[in-house]
Tab-separated table of C-alpha atoms and ligand atoms in Angstrom:
chain	number	residue	atom	x	y	z
F	996	MET	CA	0.000	0.000	0.000
F	997	THR	CA	1.391	3.405	-0.914
F	998	ILE	CA	-1.133	5.693	0.806
F	999	THR	CA	-1.350	5.400	4.580
F	1000	HIS	CA	-4.690	5.748	6.311
F	1001	ASP	CA	-5.330	5.692	10.043
F	1002	PHE	CA	-8.346	3.710	11.241
F	1003	THR	CA	-7.226	3.531	14.854
F	1004	GLY	CA	-10.247	3.289	17.152
F	1005	GLN	CA	-12.596	2.415	14.294
F	1006	THR	CA	-14.661	-0.723	13.894
F	1007	VAL	CA	-14.744	-2.304	10.444
F	1008	VAL	CA	-17.088	-5.163	9.488
F	1009	ILE	CA	-16.302	-7.072	6.286
F	1010	THR	CA	-18.401	-9.881	4.816
F	1011	GLY	CA	-16.797	-12.570	2.704
F	1012	ALA	CA	-13.610	-11.779	4.604
F	1013	ALA	CA	-12.359	-15.380	4.823
F	1014	SER	CA	-10.916	-15.186	1.312
F	1015	GLY	CA	-9.766	-13.047	-1.585
F	1016	ILE	CA	-10.755	-9.377	-1.645
F	1017	GLY	CA	-12.449	-9.527	1.765
F	1018	ALA	CA	-9.445	-11.141	3.450
F	1019	ALA	CA	-7.036	-8.631	1.882
F	1020	SER	CA	-9.290	-5.776	3.005
F	1021	ALA	CA	-9.513	-7.170	6.545
F	1022	THR	CA	-5.720	-7.381	6.688
F	1023	ALA	CA	-5.290	-3.850	5.315
F	1024	PHE	CA	-7.861	-2.247	7.643
F	1025	ALA	CA	-6.280	-4.028	10.621
F	1026	ALA	CA	-2.812	-2.859	9.554
F	1027	ALA	CA	-4.257	0.669	9.528
F	1028	GLY	CA	-5.318	0.270	13.173
F	1029	ALA	CA	-8.967	-0.809	12.902
F	1030	SER	CA	-10.785	-3.370	14.987
F	1031	VAL	CA	-11.800	-5.752	12.211
F	1032	TRP	CA	-14.672	-8.219	12.201
F	1033	VAL	CA	-14.215	-11.042	9.711
F	1034	LEU	CA	-17.687	-12.294	8.715
F	1035	ASP	CA	-18.069	-15.363	6.504
F	1036	VAL	CA	-19.773	-18.746	6.173
F	1037	ASP	CA	-16.346	-20.422	6.001
F	1038	ALA	CA	-15.349	-20.738	9.656
F	1039	GLY	CA	-12.046	-22.523	8.981
F	1040	ARG	CA	-10.653	-19.884	6.658
F	1041	GLY	CA	-12.312	-17.017	8.524
F	1042	GLU	CA	-10.726	-18.039	11.828
F	1043	ALA	CA	-7.383	-18.338	10.029
F	1044	VAL	CA	-7.627	-14.816	8.542
F	1045	ALA	CA	-8.440	-13.366	11.969
F	1046	ALA	CA	-5.632	-15.377	13.622
F	1047	ASP	CA	-3.117	-14.157	10.996
F	1048	ILE	CA	-4.091	-10.558	11.668
F	1049	VAL	CA	-3.807	-11.028	15.437
F	1050	SER	CA	-0.428	-12.779	15.142
F	1051	GLY	CA	0.749	-9.772	13.106
F	1052	GLY	CA	-0.213	-7.438	15.968
F	1053	GLY	CA	-3.632	-6.370	14.616
F	1054	ARG	CA	-7.137	-6.615	16.061
F	1055	ALA	CA	-9.535	-9.041	14.380
F	1056	ARG	CA	-12.282	-11.433	15.325
F	1057	PHE	CA	-14.165	-13.958	13.242
F	1058	LEU	CA	-17.947	-14.340	13.303
F	1059	ARG	CA	-19.753	-16.988	11.310
F	1060	CYS	CA	-22.445	-15.187	9.332
F	1061	ASP	CA	-24.442	-16.274	6.307
F	1062	VAL	CA	-25.410	-12.985	4.684
F	1063	THR	CA	-28.548	-14.521	3.173
F	1064	GLY	CA	-30.175	-14.830	6.586
F	1065	ASP	CA	-31.387	-11.691	8.330
F	1066	ALA	CA	-31.303	-13.451	11.712
F	1067	ASP	CA	-27.616	-14.327	11.146
F	1068	VAL	CA	-26.852	-10.754	10.109
F	1069	GLU	CA	-28.746	-9.303	13.058
F	1070	HIS	CA	-26.894	-11.615	15.449
F	1071	ALA	CA	-23.448	-10.878	13.995
F	1072	LEU	CA	-23.873	-7.116	13.929
F	1073	GLY	CA	-25.386	-7.333	17.422
F	1074	VAL	CA	-22.185	-8.978	18.686
F	1075	VAL	CA	-20.090	-6.277	16.997
F	1076	LEU	CA	-22.181	-3.494	18.561
F	1077	ALA	CA	-22.109	-5.133	22.004
F	1078	GLU	CA	-18.322	-5.546	21.866
F	1079	ASP	CA	-17.196	-2.369	20.082
F	1080	GLY	CA	-20.131	-0.019	20.669
F	1081	GLY	CA	-20.587	0.970	17.011
F	1082	ILE	CA	-19.713	0.317	13.399
F	1083	ASP	CA	-17.620	2.826	11.453
F	1084	VAL	CA	-17.213	0.900	8.197
F	1085	ALA	CA	-19.352	-1.915	6.786
F	1086	TYR	CA	-17.964	-3.537	3.662
F	1087	CYS	CA	-20.641	-5.722	2.007
F	1088	ASN	CA	-18.316	-7.858	-0.070
F	1089	ALA	CA	-19.474	-11.491	0.184
F	1090	GLY	CA	-20.391	-12.955	-3.172
F	1091	ILE	CA	-20.227	-15.938	-5.485
F	1092	GLY	CA	-19.697	-16.126	-9.230
F	1093	TRP	CA	-22.009	-17.722	-11.783
F	1094	ILE	CA	-21.257	-19.296	-15.161
F	1095	LYS	CA	-24.473	-20.324	-16.919
F	1096	PRO	CA	-26.617	-18.504	-19.453
F	1097	VAL	CA	-30.182	-17.459	-18.653
F	1098	SER	CA	-31.706	-20.387	-20.567
F	1099	THR	CA	-30.064	-23.107	-18.452
F	1100	THR	CA	-30.119	-21.323	-15.093
F	1101	GLU	CA	-32.761	-23.000	-12.928
F	1102	PRO	CA	-35.033	-20.683	-10.918
F	1103	ASP	CA	-33.538	-21.972	-7.629
F	1104	GLU	CA	-30.004	-21.337	-8.915
F	1105	TRP	CA	-31.014	-17.814	-9.917
F	1106	ARG	CA	-32.496	-17.192	-6.466
F	1107	ARG	CA	-29.348	-18.471	-4.743
F	1108	VAL	CA	-27.030	-16.137	-6.673
F	1109	LEU	CA	-29.346	-13.164	-6.136
F	1110	ASP	CA	-29.734	-14.156	-2.465
F	1111	ILE	CA	-26.011	-14.086	-1.753
F	1112	ASP	CA	-24.781	-11.398	-4.140
F	1113	LEU	CA	-27.628	-8.875	-3.866
F	1114	THR	CA	-30.018	-9.642	-1.009
F	1115	GLY	CA	-27.105	-10.537	1.290
F	1116	ALA	CA	-25.525	-7.139	0.611
F	1117	PHE	CA	-28.881	-5.455	1.266
F	1118	LEU	CA	-29.361	-7.253	4.601
F	1119	VAL	CA	-25.906	-6.289	5.886
F	1120	ALA	CA	-26.020	-2.724	4.553
F	1121	ARG	CA	-29.495	-2.154	5.988
F	1122	ARG	CA	-28.563	-3.230	9.504
F	1123	ALA	CA	-25.224	-1.403	9.330
F	1124	PHE	CA	-27.033	1.766	8.246
F	1125	LEU	CA	-29.521	1.454	11.109
F	1126	ALA	CA	-26.590	1.099	13.534
F	1127	MET	CA	-24.683	4.052	12.039
F	1128	ARG	CA	-27.614	6.443	11.725
F	1129	PRO	CA	-27.894	7.557	15.384
F	1130	ARG	CA	-24.145	8.346	15.409
F	1131	ARG	CA	-24.448	10.402	12.206
F	1132	SER	CA	-21.310	8.920	10.716
F	1133	GLY	CA	-20.143	5.852	8.883
F	1134	VAL	CA	-19.159	4.402	5.545
F	1135	ILE	CA	-20.860	1.547	3.692
F	1136	LEU	CA	-19.054	-0.128	0.814
F	1137	PHE	CA	-20.211	-2.726	-1.694
F	1138	THR	CA	-18.303	-4.934	-4.078
F	1139	GLY	CA	-20.094	-4.565	-7.390
F	1140	SER	CA	-18.594	-5.594	-10.708
F	1141	PRO	CA	-18.030	-4.292	-14.229
F	1142	HIS	CA	-20.433	-7.146	-15.119
F	1143	GLY	CA	-23.186	-4.818	-13.904
F	1144	TYR	CA	-22.507	-2.848	-17.102
F	1145	ARG	CA	-20.840	-5.112	-19.662
F	1146	THR	CA	-21.104	-8.843	-19.338
F	1147	MET	CA	-21.170	-12.202	-21.110
F	1148	ALA	CA	-24.144	-14.464	-21.812
F	1149	GLU	CA	-22.861	-17.048	-19.327
F	1150	THR	CA	-22.736	-14.705	-16.342
F	1151	SER	CA	-26.503	-14.141	-16.335
F	1152	ALA	CA	-27.526	-14.190	-12.662
F	1153	TYR	CA	-24.215	-12.684	-11.541
F	1154	ALA	CA	-24.539	-9.754	-13.954
F	1155	ALA	CA	-28.092	-9.143	-12.762
F	1156	ALA	CA	-27.060	-9.220	-9.103
F	1157	LYS	CA	-24.111	-6.880	-9.642
F	1158	ALA	CA	-26.253	-4.437	-11.660
F	1159	GLY	CA	-28.623	-4.570	-8.692
F	1160	ILE	CA	-25.781	-3.626	-6.353
F	1161	GLY	CA	-25.462	-0.385	-8.321
F	1162	GLY	CA	-29.110	0.490	-7.776
F	1163	LEU	CA	-29.023	-0.516	-4.107
F	1164	MET	CA	-25.861	1.509	-3.541
F	1165	ARG	CA	-27.268	4.661	-5.176
F	1166	ALA	CA	-30.605	4.442	-3.335
F	1167	LEU	CA	-28.873	3.936	0.021
F	1168	ALA	CA	-26.342	6.699	-0.702
F	1169	LEU	CA	-29.246	9.148	-1.172
F	1170	GLU	CA	-31.025	7.928	1.974
F	1171	ALA	CA	-27.842	7.945	4.061
F	1172	ALA	CA	-26.310	11.261	2.930
F	1173	PRO	CA	-28.471	13.490	5.182
F	1174	HIS	CA	-27.277	11.352	8.111
F	1175	GLY	CA	-23.587	11.929	7.377
F	1176	ILE	CA	-23.072	8.400	6.043
F	1177	ARG	CA	-21.304	7.759	2.740
F	1178	VAL	CA	-22.070	4.768	0.493
F	1179	ASN	CA	-19.996	3.638	-2.496
F	1180	SER	CA	-19.251	0.596	-4.665
F	1181	LEU	CA	-15.974	-0.869	-5.821
F	1182	LEU	CA	-15.994	-2.489	-9.268
F	1183	PRO	CA	-13.020	-4.874	-9.400
F	1184	GLY	CA	-11.952	-7.053	-12.297
F	1185	ALA	CA	-10.212	-9.367	-12.825
F	1186	ILE	CA	-8.638	-9.937	-9.411
F	1187	ASP	CA	-6.470	-12.910	-8.466
F	1188	THR	CA	-8.547	-14.636	-5.775
F	1189	PRO	CA	-9.618	-18.229	-5.109
F	1190	ALA	CA	-12.921	-17.423	-6.871
F	1191	LEU	CA	-11.109	-16.262	-10.002
F	1192	ARG	CA	-8.787	-19.297	-9.936
F	1193	ALA	CA	-11.814	-21.625	-9.645
F	1194	GLU	CA	-13.398	-19.912	-12.646
F	1195	ALA	CA	-10.142	-20.231	-14.600
F	1196	GLU	CA	-10.136	-23.993	-13.919
F	1197	LEU	CA	-13.438	-24.277	-15.847
F	1198	SER	CA	-11.615	-23.392	-19.077
F	1199	GLY	CA	-9.488	-26.531	-18.867
F	1200	ASP	CA	-6.239	-24.531	-18.858
F	1201	ALA	CA	-6.325	-22.239	-15.829
F	1202	GLU	CA	-2.925	-20.631	-16.395
F	1203	ASP	CA	-3.821	-19.800	-19.988
F	1204	ALA	CA	-7.156	-18.303	-18.905
F	1205	VAL	CA	-5.466	-16.114	-16.282
F	1206	ARG	CA	-2.863	-15.004	-18.856
F	1207	ARG	CA	-5.608	-14.136	-21.397
F	1208	TRP	CA	-7.649	-12.224	-18.807
F	1209	GLY	CA	-4.566	-10.198	-17.979
F	1210	ALA	CA	-3.537	-9.641	-21.594
F	1211	VAL	CA	-6.856	-8.007	-22.595
F	1212	ARG	CA	-6.425	-5.332	-19.921
F	1213	PRO	CA	-4.610	-2.124	-20.858
F	1214	LEU	CA	-2.314	-2.668	-17.844
F	1215	GLY	CA	-1.520	-6.143	-19.198
F	1216	ARG	CA	-2.270	-8.213	-16.095
F	1217	ILE	CA	-4.961	-9.224	-13.651
F	1218	GLY	CA	-5.131	-7.378	-10.344
F	1219	ARG	CA	-4.219	-8.305	-6.783
F	1220	ALA	CA	-6.728	-8.404	-3.945
F	1221	GLU	CA	-4.508	-5.919	-2.081
F	1222	GLU	CA	-5.080	-3.396	-4.885
F	1223	VAL	CA	-8.837	-3.584	-4.249
F	1224	ALA	CA	-8.220	-3.293	-0.509
F	1225	ASP	CA	-6.273	-0.075	-1.175
F	1226	LEU	CA	-9.387	1.387	-2.823
F	1227	ALA	CA	-11.608	0.228	0.046
F	1228	LEU	CA	-9.372	1.989	2.570
F	1229	PHE	CA	-9.334	5.149	0.472
F	1230	LEU	CA	-13.142	5.171	0.134
F	1231	ALA	CA	-13.565	4.585	3.869
F	1232	SER	CA	-11.072	7.310	4.791
F	1233	PRO	CA	-11.518	11.069	5.208
F	1234	ALA	CA	-9.602	11.442	1.922
F	1235	ALA	CA	-12.884	10.404	0.239
F	1236	SER	CA	-15.071	12.742	2.336
F	1237	PHE	CA	-16.903	14.166	-0.738
F	1238	ILE	CA	-17.402	10.819	-2.482
F	1239	THR	CA	-20.766	9.115	-2.141
F	1240	GLY	CA	-23.101	7.312	-4.540
F	1241	ALA	CA	-20.089	6.474	-6.694
F	1242	GLU	CA	-18.823	3.347	-8.403
F	1243	LEU	CA	-15.063	3.151	-8.717
F	1244	LEU	CA	-13.405	0.799	-11.184
F	1245	VAL	CA	-10.295	-1.117	-10.171
F	1246	ASP	CA	-9.953	-3.175	-13.350
F	1247	GLY	CA	-6.629	-2.413	-15.040
F	1248	GLY	CA	-8.389	-0.180	-17.560
F	1249	ALA	CA	-10.632	-2.867	-19.070
F	1250	MET	CA	-13.836	-0.806	-19.015
F	1251	ALA	CA	-12.106	2.092	-20.766
F	1252	ALA	CA	-11.601	0.040	-23.906
F	1253	GLN	CA	-14.019	-0.604	-26.761
F	1254	PRO	CA	-14.229	-4.264	-27.846
F	1255	ALA	CA	-11.199	-5.076	-30.031
F	1256	GLY	CA	-13.407	-5.760	-33.072
F	1257	LEU	CA	-14.419	-2.092	-33.237
F	1258	ALA	CA	-10.871	-0.909	-33.929
F	1259	THR	CA	-10.702	1.235	-37.097
F	1260	VAL	CA	-6.924	1.081	-37.521
F	1261	ALA	CA	-4.881	-2.041	-37.946
F	1262	PRO	CA	-2.822	-2.846	-34.880
F	1263	LYS	CA	0.943	-2.321	-35.317
P	2322	NAD	N1	-12.153	-11.713	-8.089
P	2322	NAD	C1	-12.646	-10.908	-9.015
P	2322	NAD	O1	-12.089	-10.755	-10.117
P	2322	NAD	C2	-13.922	-10.136	-8.754
P	2322	NAD	C3	-14.342	-9.234	-9.739
P	2322	NAD	C4	-15.511	-8.487	-9.522
P	2322	NAD	C5	-16.219	-8.655	-8.349
P	2322	NAD	N2	-15.793	-9.560	-7.411
P	2322	NAD	C6	-16.584	-9.666	-6.198
P	2322	NAD	O2	-15.733	-9.531	-5.086
P	2322	NAD	C7	-16.313	-10.180	-3.963
P	2322	NAD	C8	-15.270	-11.090	-3.349
P	2322	NAD	O3	-14.886	-12.034	-4.333
P	2322	NAD	P1	-13.507	-12.840	-4.287
P	2322	NAD	O4	-13.009	-12.910	-5.683
P	2322	NAD	O5	-12.637	-12.305	-3.215
P	2322	NAD	O6	-14.101	-14.303	-3.934
P	2322	NAD	P2	-13.677	-15.401	-2.852
P	2322	NAD	O7	-14.436	-16.620	-3.219
P	2322	NAD	O8	-12.197	-15.476	-2.729
P	2322	NAD	O9	-14.270	-14.804	-1.492
P	2322	NAD	C9	-15.668	-14.713	-1.295
P	2322	NAD	C10	-15.992	-15.037	0.146
P	2322	NAD	O10	-17.410	-14.890	0.328
P	2322	NAD	C11	-17.834	-15.914	1.207
P	2322	NAD	N3	-19.262	-16.166	1.094
P	2322	NAD	C12	-19.923	-16.810	0.091
P	2322	NAD	N4	-21.221	-16.903	0.372
P	2322	NAD	C13	-21.404	-16.299	1.576
P	2322	NAD	C14	-22.535	-16.074	2.399
P	2322	NAD	N5	-23.752	-16.521	2.045
P	2322	NAD	N6	-22.375	-15.411	3.558
P	2322	NAD	C15	-21.146	-14.980	3.934
P	2322	NAD	N7	-20.031	-15.172	3.208
P	2322	NAD	C16	-20.165	-15.825	2.037
P	2322	NAD	C17	-17.002	-17.128	0.809
P	2322	NAD	O11	-16.977	-18.118	1.835
P	2322	NAD	C18	-15.645	-16.481	0.556
P	2322	NAD	O12	-14.845	-16.488	1.726
P	2322	NAD	C19	-17.553	-10.907	-4.501
P	2322	NAD	O13	-18.697	-10.113	-4.253
P	2322	NAD	C20	-17.279	-10.985	-5.979
P	2322	NAD	O14	-18.462	-11.074	-6.746
P	2322	NAD	C21	-14.659	-10.293	-7.590
């Protein structure tokens, strides 16, 4: 990380923090002094992320929380509030990918993706907002995706959920602004995480897929989870005090480019 932020004395809740972007963000917020709550359905990896942070001198605790269940979310945030007295940053990051077109996606599969990727974010953001509102301060972050704008036929339910994150984020940003609470989305892609590696395996040649996904980006590579964490810390910090209702790309320039087939000059 090149910019230093100070979150000393702040409480940060991150969902999907047992792995990938969430784990990197938990580590970065803890390194910046925050009391970090690692929320995830994966207790083994979640406990390990929290233990790593603590062994490095940071403050972190794991709570098992399935974001699709409001009772789970209420319980987890209740523990955080009882222990720390408030929530300064809630990062609604938990999510799963989806590789099937609309025609072969079963209704129950559709509901599951929407449940985790969109409704789960709503449940956590809603309760975090309710906890932040009386204190008139706080930051809520979402992990959206460029797939909310430009996608592929196979990413049907995922694209729909991530487009929904944009609408949820903007509506909450408007509701929260008069209460001094900022709300923004990060749009990462493609980031080297276990989820991305699992998706690469589907192609039959994972290393080739990762190389191709990097090569199509103007910066010539895929991103690191720590590079998304850097953006999360910036958005949660006072350096972003006038930023709300925004979606920030961290995608190596991919969304800036027109599809290659539209080029009007022959490549050199
Ligand atoms: N990796 C990328 O390139 C990329 C790109 C765009 C968006 N994203 C988004 O970033 C977020 C994190 O993805 P990642 O790549 O780090 O994936 P990851 O699989 O490494 O981590 C996701 C975490 O979410 C947890 N999770 C899944 N369902 C849950 C539930 N119901 N309740 C609580 N936790 C749950 C998993 O156990 C896992 O620890 C997701 O929302 C994903 O859609 C990732």
